PDB file of C-alpha atoms in Angstrom:
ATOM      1  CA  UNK A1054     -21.141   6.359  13.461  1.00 83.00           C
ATOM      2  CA  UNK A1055     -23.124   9.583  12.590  1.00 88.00           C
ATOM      3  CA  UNK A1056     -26.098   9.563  10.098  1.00 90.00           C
ATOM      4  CA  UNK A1057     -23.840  11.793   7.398  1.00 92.00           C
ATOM      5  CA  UNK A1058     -21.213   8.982   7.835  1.00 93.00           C
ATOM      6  CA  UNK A1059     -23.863   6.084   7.056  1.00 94.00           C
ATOM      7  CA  UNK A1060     -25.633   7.867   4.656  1.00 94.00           C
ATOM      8  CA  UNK A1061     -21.774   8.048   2.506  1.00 96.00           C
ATOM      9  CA  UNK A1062     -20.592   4.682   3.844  1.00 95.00           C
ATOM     10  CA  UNK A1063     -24.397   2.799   3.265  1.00 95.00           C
ATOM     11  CA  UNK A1064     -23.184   0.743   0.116  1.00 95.00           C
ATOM     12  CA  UNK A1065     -20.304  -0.296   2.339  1.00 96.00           C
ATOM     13  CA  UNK A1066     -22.311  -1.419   5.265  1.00 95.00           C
ATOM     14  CA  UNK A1067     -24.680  -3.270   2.733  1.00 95.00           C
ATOM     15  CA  UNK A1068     -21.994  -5.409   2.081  1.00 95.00           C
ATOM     16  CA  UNK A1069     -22.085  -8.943   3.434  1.00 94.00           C
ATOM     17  CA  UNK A1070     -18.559  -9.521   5.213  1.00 92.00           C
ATOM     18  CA  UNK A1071     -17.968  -5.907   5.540  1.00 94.00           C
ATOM     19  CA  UNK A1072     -21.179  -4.454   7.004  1.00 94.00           C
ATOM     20  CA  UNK A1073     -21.407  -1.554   9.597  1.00 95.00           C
ATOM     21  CA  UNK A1074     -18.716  -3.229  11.892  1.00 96.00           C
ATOM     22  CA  UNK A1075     -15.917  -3.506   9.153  1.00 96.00           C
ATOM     23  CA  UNK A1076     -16.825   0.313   7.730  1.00 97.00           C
ATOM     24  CA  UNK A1077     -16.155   1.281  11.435  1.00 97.00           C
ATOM     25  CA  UNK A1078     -12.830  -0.438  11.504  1.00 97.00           C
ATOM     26  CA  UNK A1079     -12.363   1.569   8.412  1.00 97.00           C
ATOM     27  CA  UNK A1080     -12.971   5.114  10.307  1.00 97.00           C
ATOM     28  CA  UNK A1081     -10.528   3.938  13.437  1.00 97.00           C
ATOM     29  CA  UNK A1082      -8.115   2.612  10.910  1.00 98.00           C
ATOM     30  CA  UNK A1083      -4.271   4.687  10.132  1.00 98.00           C
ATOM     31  CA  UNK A1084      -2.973   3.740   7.177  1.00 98.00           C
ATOM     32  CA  UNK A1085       0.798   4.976   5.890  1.00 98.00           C
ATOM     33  CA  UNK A1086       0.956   4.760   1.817  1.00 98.00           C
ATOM     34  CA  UNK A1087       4.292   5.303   0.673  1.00 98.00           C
ATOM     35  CA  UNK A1088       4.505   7.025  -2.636  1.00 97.00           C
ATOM     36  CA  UNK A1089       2.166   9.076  -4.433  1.00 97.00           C
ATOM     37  CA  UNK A1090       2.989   8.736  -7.915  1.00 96.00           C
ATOM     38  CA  UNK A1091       1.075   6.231 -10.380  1.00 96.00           C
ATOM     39  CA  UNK A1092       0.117   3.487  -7.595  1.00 97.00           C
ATOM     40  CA  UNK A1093      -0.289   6.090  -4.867  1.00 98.00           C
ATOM     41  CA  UNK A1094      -2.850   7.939  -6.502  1.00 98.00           C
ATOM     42  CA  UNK A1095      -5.333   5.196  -6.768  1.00 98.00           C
ATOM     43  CA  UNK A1096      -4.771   3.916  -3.590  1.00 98.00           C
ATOM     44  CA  UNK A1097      -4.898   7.460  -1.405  1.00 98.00           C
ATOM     45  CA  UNK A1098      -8.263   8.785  -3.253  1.00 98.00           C
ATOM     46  CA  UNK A1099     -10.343   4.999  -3.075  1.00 98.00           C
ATOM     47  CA  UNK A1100      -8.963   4.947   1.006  1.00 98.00           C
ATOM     48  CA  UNK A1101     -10.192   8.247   1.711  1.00 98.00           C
ATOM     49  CA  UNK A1102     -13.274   8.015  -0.161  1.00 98.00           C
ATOM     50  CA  UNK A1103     -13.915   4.439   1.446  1.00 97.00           C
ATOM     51  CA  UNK A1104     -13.359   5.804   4.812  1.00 97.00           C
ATOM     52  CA  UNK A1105     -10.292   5.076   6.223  1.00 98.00           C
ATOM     53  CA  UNK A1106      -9.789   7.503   9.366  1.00 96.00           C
ATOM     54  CA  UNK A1107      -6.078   8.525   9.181  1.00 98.00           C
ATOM     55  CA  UNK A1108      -3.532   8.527   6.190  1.00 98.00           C
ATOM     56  CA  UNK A1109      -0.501   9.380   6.737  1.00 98.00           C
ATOM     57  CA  UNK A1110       1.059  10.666   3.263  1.00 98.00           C
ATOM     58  CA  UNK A1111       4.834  10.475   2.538  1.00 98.00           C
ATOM     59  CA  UNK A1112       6.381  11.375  -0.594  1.00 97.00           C
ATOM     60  CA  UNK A1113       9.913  13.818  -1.264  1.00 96.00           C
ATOM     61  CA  UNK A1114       9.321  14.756  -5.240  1.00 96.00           C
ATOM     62  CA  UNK A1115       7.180  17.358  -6.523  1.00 97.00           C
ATOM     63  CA  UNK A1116       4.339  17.076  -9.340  1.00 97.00           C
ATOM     64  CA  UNK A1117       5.663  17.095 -12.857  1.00 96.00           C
ATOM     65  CA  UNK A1118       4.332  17.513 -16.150  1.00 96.00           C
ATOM     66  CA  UNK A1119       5.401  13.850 -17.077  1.00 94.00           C
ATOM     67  CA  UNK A1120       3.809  12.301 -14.003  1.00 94.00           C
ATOM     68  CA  UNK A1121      -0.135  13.579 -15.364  1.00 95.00           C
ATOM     69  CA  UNK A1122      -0.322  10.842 -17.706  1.00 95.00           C
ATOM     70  CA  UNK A1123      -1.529   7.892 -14.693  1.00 95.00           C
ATOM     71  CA  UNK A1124      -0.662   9.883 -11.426  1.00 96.00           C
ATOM     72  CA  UNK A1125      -4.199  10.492 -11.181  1.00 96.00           C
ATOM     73  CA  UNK A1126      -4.455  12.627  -8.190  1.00 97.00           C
ATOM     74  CA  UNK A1127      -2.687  15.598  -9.038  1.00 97.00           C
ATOM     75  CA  UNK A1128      -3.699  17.887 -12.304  1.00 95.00           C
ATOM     76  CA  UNK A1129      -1.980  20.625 -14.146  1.00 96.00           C
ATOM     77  CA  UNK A1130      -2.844  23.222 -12.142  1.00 96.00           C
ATOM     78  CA  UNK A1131      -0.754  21.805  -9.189  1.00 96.00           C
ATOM     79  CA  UNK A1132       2.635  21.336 -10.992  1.00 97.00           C
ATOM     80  CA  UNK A1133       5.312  22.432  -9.681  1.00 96.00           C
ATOM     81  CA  UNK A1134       4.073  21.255  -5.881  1.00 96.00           C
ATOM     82  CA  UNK A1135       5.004  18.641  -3.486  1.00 97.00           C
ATOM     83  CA  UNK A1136       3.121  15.701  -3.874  1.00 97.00           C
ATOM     84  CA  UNK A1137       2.201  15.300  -0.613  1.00 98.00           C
ATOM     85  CA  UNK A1138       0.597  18.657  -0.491  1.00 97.00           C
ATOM     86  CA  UNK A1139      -0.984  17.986  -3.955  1.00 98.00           C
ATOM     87  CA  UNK A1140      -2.121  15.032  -2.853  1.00 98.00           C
ATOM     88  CA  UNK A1141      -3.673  16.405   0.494  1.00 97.00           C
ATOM     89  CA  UNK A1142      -5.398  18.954  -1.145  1.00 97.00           C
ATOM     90  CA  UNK A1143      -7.230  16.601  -3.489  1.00 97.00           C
ATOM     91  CA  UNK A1144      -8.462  14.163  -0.421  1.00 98.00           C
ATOM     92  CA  UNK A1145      -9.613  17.057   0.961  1.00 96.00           C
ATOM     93  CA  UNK A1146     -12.023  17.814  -0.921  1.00 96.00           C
ATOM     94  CA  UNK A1147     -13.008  14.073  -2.054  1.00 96.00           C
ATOM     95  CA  UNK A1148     -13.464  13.451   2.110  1.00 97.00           C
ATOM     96  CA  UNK A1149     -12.874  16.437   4.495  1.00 95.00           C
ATOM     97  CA  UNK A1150     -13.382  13.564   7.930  1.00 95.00           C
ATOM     98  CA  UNK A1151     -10.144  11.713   7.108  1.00 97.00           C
ATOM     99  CA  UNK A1152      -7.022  12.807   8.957  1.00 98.00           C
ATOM    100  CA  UNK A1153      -4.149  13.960   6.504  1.00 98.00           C
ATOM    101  CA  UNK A1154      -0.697  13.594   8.155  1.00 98.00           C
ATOM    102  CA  UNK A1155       1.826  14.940   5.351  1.00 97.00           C
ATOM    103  CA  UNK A1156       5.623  13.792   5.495  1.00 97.00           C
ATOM    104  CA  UNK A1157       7.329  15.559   2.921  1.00 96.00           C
ATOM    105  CA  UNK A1158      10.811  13.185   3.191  1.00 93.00           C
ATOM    106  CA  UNK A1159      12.783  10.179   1.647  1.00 93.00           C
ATOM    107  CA  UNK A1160      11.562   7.579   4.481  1.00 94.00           C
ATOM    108  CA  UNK A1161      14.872   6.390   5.987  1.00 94.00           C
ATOM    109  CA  UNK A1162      16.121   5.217   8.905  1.00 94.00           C
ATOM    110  CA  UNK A1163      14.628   5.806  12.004  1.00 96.00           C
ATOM    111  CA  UNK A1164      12.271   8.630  10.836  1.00 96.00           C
ATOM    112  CA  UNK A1165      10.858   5.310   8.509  1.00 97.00           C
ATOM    113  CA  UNK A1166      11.133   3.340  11.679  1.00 96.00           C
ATOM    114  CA  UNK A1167       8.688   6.078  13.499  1.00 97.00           C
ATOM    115  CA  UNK A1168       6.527   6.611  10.407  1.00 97.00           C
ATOM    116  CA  UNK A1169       5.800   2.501  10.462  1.00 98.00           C
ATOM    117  CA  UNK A1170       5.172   2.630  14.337  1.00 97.00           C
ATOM    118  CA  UNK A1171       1.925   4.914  13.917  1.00 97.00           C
ATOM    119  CA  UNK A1172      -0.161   2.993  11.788  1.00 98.00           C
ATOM    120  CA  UNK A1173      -2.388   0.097  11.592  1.00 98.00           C
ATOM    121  CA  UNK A1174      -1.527  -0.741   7.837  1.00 98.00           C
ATOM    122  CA  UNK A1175       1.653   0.140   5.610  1.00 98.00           C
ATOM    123  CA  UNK A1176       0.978   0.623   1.572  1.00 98.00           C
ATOM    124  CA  UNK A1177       3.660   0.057  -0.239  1.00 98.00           C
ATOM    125  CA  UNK A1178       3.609   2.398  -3.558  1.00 97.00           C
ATOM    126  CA  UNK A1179       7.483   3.175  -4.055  1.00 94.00           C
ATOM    127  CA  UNK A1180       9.250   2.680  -6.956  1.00 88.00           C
ATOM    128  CA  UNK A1181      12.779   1.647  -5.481  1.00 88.00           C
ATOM    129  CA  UNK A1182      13.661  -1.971  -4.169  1.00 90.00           C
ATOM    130  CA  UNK A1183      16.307  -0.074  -1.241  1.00 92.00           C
ATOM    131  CA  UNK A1184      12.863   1.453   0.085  1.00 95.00           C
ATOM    132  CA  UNK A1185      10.878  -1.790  -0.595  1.00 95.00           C
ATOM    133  CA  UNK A1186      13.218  -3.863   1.716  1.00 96.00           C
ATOM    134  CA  UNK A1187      13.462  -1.253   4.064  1.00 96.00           C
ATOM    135  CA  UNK A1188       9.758  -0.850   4.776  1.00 97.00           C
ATOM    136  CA  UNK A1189       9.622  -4.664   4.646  1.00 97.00           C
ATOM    137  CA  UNK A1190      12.304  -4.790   7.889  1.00 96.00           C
ATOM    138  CA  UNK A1191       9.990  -2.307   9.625  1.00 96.00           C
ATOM    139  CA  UNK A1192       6.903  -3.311   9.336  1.00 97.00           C
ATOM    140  CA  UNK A1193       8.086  -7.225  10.506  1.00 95.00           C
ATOM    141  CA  UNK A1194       9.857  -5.308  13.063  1.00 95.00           C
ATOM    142  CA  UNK A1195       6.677  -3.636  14.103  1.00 95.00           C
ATOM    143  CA  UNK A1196       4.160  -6.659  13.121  1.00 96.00           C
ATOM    144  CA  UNK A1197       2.436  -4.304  10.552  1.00 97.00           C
ATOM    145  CA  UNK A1198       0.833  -5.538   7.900  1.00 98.00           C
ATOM    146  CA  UNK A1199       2.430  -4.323   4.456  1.00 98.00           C
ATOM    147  CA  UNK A1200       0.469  -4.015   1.078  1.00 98.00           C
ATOM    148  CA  UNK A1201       2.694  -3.757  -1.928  1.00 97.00           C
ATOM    149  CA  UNK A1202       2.282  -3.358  -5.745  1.00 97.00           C
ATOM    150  CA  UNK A1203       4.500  -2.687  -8.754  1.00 95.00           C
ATOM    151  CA  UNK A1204       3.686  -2.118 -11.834  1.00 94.00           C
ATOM    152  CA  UNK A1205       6.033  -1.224 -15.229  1.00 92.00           C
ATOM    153  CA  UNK A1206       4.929  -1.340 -19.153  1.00 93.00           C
ATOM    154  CA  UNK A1207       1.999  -3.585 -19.431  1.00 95.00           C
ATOM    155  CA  UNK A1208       2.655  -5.913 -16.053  1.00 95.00           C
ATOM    156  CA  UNK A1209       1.826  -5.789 -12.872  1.00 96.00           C
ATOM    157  CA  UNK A1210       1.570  -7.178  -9.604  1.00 97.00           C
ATOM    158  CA  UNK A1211       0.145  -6.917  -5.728  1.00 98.00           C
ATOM    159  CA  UNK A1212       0.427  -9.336  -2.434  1.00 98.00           C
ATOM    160  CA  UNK A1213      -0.431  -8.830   1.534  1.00 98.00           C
ATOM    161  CA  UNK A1214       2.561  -9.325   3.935  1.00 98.00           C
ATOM    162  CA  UNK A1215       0.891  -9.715   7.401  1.00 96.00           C
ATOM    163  CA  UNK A1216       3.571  -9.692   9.651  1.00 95.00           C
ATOM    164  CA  UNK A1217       1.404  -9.935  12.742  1.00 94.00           C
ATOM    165  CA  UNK A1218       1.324 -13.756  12.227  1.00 92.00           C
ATOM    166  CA  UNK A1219       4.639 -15.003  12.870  1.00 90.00           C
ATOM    167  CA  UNK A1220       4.631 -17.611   9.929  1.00 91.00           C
ATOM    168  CA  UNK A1221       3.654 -15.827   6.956  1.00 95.00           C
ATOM    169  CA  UNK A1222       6.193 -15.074   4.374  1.00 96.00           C
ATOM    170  CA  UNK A1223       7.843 -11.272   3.658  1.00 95.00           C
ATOM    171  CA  UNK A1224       8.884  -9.415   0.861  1.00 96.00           C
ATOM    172  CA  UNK A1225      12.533 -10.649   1.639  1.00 94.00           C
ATOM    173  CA  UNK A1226      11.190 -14.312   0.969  1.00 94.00           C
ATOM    174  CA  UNK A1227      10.091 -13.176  -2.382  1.00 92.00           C
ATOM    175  CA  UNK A1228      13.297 -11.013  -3.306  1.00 89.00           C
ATOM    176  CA  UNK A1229      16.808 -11.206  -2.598  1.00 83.00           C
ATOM    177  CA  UNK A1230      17.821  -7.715  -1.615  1.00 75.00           C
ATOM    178  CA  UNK A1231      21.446  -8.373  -4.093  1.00 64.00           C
ATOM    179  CA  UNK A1232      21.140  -8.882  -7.775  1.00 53.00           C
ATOM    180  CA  UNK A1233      17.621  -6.787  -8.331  1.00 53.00           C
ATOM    181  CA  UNK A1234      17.185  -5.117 -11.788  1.00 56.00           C
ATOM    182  CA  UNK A1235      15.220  -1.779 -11.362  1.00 60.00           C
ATOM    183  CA  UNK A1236      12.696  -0.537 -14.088  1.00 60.00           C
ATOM    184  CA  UNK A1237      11.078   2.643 -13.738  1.00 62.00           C
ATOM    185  CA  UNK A1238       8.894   3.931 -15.826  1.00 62.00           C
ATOM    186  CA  UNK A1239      11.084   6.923 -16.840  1.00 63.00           C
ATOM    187  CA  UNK A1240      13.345   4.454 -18.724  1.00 72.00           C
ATOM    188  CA  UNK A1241      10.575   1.700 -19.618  1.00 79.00           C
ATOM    189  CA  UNK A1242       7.331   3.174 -19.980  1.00 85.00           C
ATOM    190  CA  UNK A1243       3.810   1.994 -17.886  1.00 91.00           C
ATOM    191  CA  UNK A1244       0.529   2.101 -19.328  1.00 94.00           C
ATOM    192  CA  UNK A1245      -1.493   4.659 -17.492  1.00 95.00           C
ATOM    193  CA  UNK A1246      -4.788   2.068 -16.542  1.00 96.00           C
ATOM    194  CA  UNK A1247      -1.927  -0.490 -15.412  1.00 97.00           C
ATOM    195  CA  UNK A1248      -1.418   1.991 -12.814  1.00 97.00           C
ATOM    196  CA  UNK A1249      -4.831   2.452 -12.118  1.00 97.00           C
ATOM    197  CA  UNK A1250      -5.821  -1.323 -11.286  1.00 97.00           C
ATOM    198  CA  UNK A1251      -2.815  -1.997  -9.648  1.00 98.00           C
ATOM    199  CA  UNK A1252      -3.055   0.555  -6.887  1.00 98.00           C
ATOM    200  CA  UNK A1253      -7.031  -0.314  -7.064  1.00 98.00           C
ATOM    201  CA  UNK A1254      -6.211  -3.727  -5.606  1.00 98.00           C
ATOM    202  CA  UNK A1255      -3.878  -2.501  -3.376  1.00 98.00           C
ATOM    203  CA  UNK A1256      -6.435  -0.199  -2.258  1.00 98.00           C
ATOM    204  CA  UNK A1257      -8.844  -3.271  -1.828  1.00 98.00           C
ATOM    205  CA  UNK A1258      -6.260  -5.268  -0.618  1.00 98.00           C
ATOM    206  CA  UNK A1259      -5.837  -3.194   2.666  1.00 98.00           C
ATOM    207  CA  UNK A1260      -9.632  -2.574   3.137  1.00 98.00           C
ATOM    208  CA  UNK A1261     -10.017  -6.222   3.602  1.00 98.00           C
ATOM    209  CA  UNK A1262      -6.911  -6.633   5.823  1.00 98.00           C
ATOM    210  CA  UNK A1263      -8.250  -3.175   8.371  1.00 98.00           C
ATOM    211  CA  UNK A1264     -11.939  -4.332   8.054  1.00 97.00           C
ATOM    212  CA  UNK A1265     -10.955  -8.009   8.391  1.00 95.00           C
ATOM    213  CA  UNK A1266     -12.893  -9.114   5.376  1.00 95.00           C
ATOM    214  CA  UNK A1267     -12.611 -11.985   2.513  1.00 94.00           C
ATOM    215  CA  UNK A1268      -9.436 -13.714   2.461  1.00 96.00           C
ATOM    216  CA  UNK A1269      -6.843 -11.104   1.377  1.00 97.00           C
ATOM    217  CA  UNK A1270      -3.391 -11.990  -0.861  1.00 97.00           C
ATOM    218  CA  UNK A1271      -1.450 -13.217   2.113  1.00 97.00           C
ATOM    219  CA  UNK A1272       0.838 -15.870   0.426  1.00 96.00           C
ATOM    220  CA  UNK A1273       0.081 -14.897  -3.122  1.00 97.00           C
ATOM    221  CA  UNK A1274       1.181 -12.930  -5.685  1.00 98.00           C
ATOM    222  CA  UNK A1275      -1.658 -11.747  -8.043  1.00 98.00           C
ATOM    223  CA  UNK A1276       0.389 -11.056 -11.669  1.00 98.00           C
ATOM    224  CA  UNK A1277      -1.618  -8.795 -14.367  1.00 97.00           C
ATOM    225  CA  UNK A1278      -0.678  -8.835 -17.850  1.00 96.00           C
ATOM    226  CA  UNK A1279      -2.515  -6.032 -19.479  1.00 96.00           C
ATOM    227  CA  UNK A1280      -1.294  -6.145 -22.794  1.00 95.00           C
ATOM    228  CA  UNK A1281      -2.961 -10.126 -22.770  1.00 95.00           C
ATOM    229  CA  UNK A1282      -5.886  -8.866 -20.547  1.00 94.00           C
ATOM    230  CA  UNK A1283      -4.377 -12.500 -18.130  1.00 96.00           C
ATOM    231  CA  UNK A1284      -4.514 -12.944 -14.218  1.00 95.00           C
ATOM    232  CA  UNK A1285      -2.992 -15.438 -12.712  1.00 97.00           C
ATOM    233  CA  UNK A1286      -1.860 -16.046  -9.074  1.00 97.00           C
ATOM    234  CA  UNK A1287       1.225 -17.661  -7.637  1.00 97.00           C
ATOM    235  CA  UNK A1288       1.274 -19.063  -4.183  1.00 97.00           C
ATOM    236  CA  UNK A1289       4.397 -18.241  -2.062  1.00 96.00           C
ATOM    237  CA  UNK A1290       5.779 -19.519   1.593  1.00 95.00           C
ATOM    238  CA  UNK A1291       8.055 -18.419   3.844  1.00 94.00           C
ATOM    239  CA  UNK A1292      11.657 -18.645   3.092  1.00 93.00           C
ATOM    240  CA  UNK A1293      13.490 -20.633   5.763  1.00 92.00           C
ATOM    241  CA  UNK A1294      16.307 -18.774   5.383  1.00 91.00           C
ATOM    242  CA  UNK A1295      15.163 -15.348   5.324  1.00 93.00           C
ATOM    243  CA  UNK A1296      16.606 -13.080   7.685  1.00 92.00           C
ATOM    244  CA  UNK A1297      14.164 -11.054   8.426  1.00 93.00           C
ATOM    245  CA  UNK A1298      11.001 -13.860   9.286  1.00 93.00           C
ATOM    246  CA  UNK A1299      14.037 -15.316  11.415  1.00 91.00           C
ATOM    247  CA  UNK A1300      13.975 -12.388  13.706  1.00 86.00           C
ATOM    248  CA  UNK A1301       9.948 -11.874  13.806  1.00 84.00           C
ATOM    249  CA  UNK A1302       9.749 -16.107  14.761  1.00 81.00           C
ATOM    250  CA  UNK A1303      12.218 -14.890  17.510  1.00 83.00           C
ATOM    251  CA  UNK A1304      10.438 -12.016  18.600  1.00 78.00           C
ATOM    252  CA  UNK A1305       7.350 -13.946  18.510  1.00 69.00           C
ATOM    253  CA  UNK A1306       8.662 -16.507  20.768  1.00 63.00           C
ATOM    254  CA  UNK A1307      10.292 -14.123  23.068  1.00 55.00           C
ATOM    255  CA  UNK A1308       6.707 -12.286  23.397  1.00 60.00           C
ATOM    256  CA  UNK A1309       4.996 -15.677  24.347  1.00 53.00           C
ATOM    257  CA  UNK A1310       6.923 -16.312  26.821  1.00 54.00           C
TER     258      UNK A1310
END
């Protein structure tokens, strides 16, 4: 690590459980976050200031005036622009070290499958359950860990998938991909802050899964009601008839042979 890097990183490496060994983890660490609206924002500006050596940035939309009120890291002057190159610009200049990777697409199919095979961490920050199972599939499929939040009116929420260990439970275990009601914002409203925290743990949620600190949300959902200012956590398992923990057991299996 060079002196500029522990003079920036320093209240990082101060940090008992993180220290000089997890901030490097940090710096070797490629990270995919997928969406940079209102939870994307958070999350890409605290993982590039904390560090994190690669992020690979995918979004399809462009900035609009309706998205300033809690996507944080575009501004007015960049309406009109991709996200992704919004976005890039704005890490940029809050960290010029990190690696920007820009993939200005709808992540489908096997360009998804690629995008998933390149990193060390997936951040889920879409707003579409078709994407959310999707991502889930290929990160098992890969044995990446996935991060995902949501967040709509005053409520929101945030777990760890860690698909490297064969027994944890998925995003399939918590959803059943028929019968899901989508809210967006758009129809429902979010609070801007919601936003804010959400993507803040998600942020904080992947720093301790790529620096291998604390005891991240694997097998719990953290649930934030803003409007009552109440946390509360509910503790998940694996789903023994979920499809897609049935084929990483198998693969695991196959691989310890």
């Amino acid at each position: 690590m060079k002196d500029e890097q522990l003079l920036r990183y320093g209240r990082h490496i101060m940090l008992d459980g993180l220290d000089y060994d997890g901030q490097q983890r940090l710096l070797d660490a490629r990270v995919l976050i997928v969406g940079l609206g209102g939870l994307g924002s958070p999350v890409a500006l605290y993982l590039a200031a904390s560090g994190v050596g690669e992020l690979h940035l995918a979004d399809f939309d462009h900035v609009d005036l309706s998205n300033l009120q809690r996507q944080i890291i575009h501004d007015q002057a960049r309406v009109g622009q991709s996200k992704v190159a919004s976005a890039s610009a704005r890490l940029g200049e809050i960290n010029p070290d990190v690696r920007l990777l820009p993939i200005e697409a709808r992540l489908e199919g096997q360009q998804l499958q690629e995008a998933v095979a390149k990193v060390d961490l997936v951040v889920d920050c879409s707003d579409n359950f078709d994407l959310r199972f999707a991502l889930n599939a290929a990160c098992a499929e890969r044995r990446v860990p996935l991060v995902s939040g949501a967040a709509i009116q005053w409520a929101g929420q945030v777990t760890v998938f860690d698909h490297r260990e064969v027994e944890t439970p998925c995003y399939r275990c918590l959803y059943r991909e028929e019968g899901q009601d989508e809210l967006r914002c758009a129809e429902t409203g979010v609070l801007s802050p919601l936003v804010g925290m959400i993507g803040s743990l998600q942020a904080a949620e992947a720093i301790k899964v790529l620096a291998g600190s604390g005891r991240p949300l694997i097998g719990r959902l953290a649930l934030f009601d803003l409007r009552d200012a109440e946390w509360r956590t509910v503790k998940y398992r694996q789903d023994p008839d979920c499809p897609v923990c049935a084929s990483r057991r198998a693969a695991g299996n196959v691989d310890d042979e």
